[in-house]
Coordinates of C-alpha atoms in Angstrom, one line a residue:
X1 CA -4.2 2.5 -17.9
X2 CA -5.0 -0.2 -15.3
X3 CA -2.6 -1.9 -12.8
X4 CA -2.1 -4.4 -14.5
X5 CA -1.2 -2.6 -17.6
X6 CA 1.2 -0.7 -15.8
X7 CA 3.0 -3.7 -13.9
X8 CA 3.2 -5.4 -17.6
X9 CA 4.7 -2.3 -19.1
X10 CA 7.3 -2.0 -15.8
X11 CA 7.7 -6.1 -16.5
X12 CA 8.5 -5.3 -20.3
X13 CA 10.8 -2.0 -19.1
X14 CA 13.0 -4.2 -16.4
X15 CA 13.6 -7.1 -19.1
X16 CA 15.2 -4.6 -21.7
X17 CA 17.4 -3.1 -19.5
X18 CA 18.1 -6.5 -17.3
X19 CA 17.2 -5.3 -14.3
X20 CA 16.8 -8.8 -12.6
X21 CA 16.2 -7.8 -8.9
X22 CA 13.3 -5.2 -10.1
X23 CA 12.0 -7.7 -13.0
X24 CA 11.2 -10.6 -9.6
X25 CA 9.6 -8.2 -8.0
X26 CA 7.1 -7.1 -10.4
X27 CA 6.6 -10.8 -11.1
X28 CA 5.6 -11.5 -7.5
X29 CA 3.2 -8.5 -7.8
X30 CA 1.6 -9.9 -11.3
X31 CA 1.4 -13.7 -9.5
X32 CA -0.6 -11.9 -6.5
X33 CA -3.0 -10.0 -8.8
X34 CA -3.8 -13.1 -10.9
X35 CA -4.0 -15.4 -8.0
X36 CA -6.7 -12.9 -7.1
X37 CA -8.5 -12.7 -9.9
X38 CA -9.0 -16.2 -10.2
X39 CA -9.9 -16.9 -7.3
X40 CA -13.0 -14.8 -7.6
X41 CA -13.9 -17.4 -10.6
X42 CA -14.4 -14.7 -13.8
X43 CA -10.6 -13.5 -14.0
X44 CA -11.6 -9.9 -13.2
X45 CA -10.6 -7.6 -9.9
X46 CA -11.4 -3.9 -9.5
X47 CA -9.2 -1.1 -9.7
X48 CA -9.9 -1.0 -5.5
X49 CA -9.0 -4.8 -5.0
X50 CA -5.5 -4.6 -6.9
X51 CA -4.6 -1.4 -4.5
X52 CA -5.3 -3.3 -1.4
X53 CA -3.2 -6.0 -2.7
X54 CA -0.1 -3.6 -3.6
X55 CA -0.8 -1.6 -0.5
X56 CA -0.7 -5.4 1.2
X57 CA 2.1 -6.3 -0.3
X58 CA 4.1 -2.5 0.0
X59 CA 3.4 -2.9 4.1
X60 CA 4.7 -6.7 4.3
X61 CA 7.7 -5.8 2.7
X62 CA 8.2 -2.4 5.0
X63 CA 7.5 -4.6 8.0
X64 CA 9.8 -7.4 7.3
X65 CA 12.4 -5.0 6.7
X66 CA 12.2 -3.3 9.8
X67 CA 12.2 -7.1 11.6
X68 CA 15.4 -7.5 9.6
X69 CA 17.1 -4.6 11.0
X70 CA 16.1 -5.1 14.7
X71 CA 18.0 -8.3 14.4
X72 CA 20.9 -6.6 12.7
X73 CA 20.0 -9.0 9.1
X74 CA 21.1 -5.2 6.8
X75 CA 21.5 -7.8 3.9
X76 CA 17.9 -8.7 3.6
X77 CA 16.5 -5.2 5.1
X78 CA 18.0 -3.5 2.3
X79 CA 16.5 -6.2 -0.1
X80 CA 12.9 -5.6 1.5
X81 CA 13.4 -2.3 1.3
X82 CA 14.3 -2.5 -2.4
X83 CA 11.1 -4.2 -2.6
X84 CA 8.8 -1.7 -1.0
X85 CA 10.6 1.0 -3.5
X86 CA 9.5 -0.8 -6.4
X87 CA 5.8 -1.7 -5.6
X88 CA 5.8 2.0 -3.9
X89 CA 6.2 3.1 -7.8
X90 CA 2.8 1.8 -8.6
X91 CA 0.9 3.1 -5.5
X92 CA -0.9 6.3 -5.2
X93 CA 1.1 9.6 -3.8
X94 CA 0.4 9.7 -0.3
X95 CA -1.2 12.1 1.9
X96 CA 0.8 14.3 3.8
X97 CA 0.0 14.3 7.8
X98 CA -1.3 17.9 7.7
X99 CA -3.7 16.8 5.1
X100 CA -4.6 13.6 6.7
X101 CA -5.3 15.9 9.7
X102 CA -7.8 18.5 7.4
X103 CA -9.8 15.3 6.2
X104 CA -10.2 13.8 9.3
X105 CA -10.8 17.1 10.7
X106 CA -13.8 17.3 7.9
X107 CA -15.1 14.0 8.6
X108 CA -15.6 14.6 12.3
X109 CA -17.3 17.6 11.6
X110 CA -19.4 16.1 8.8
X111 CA -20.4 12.9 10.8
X112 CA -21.0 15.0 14.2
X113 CA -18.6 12.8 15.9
X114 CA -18.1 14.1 19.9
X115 CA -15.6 11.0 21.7
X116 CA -14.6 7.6 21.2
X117 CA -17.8 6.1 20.7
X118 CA -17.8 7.5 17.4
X119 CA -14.2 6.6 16.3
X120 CA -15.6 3.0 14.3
X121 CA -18.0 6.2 12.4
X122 CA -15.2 8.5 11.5
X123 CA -12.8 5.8 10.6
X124 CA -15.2 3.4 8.0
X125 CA -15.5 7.0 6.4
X126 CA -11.8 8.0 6.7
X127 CA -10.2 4.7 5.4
X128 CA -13.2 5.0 2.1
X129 CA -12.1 8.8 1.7
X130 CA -8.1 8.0 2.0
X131 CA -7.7 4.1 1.0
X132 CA -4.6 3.7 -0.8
X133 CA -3.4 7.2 -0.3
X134 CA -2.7 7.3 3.5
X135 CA -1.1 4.8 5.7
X136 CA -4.1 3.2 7.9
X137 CA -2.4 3.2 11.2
X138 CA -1.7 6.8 10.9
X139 CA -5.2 7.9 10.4
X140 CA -6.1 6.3 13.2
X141 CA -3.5 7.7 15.3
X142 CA -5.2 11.2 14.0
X143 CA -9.0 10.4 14.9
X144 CA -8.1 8.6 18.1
X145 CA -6.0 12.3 19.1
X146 CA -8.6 14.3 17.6
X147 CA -11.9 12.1 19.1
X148 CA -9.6 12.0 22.4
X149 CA -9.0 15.6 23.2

């Protein structure tokens, strides 16, 4: 089943039970996708597009939540972070840090890498191996420790 199957069936699922804060949400997600697909010109995306969009959309939503919260806004942080909850329903399981670790670990060692100059290496090959199911920032928190030391 595509994303776009699944966003339509959570769409159909949120208007039976009138769940009207969940039922926007999911249409903001749908308006992104299309708006994406036709702006390629033949109305298609692939399965890789549509999870950097969620993954886009999951992290603006985590980020403007935390912004709410450092100026004391709970209201709308709590509303963000509603947000993030739903679109995190359609997105991958994530990698745990110990097994972000092991890849990177296996990528270095595949690739040769020896310091920093190879961190742009290790990293095209780490997001490709882990896009969608680890957070980007974190990886490269891991390679820069690992490349570092």
């Amino acid at each position: 089943m595509s994303l776009a199957d699944k966003i339509n069936d959570g769409l159909k699922t949120a208007m039976k039970n009138r769940e009207k804060d969940k039922l926007a949400v999911l249409r903001a997600v749908k308006s992104e996708l299309l708006l994406h697909a036709t702006k390629g010109g033949d109305g298609d995306i692939t399965e890789a597009e549509e999870m950097k969009i969620l993954i886009k959309l999951y992290k603006q939503r985590k980020e403007s939540a935390a912004l709410y919260s450092e100026q004391g806004r709970e209201d709308l942080a709590e509303e963000e972070v509603f947000q993030a909850g739903v679109i995190e329903e359609f997105l991958p399981a994530q990698m745990s840090e110990a097994d972000i670790e092991a890849k990177v670990s296996q990528i270095i060692a595949d690739t040769g890498a020896e310091g920093m100059r190879d961190m742009g290496k290790v990293m095209g090959q780490a997001n490709a191996a882990m896009a969608g199911k680890a957070d980007g920032s974190l990886v490269a928190k891991i390679v820069k420790a690992k490349l570092g030391s």
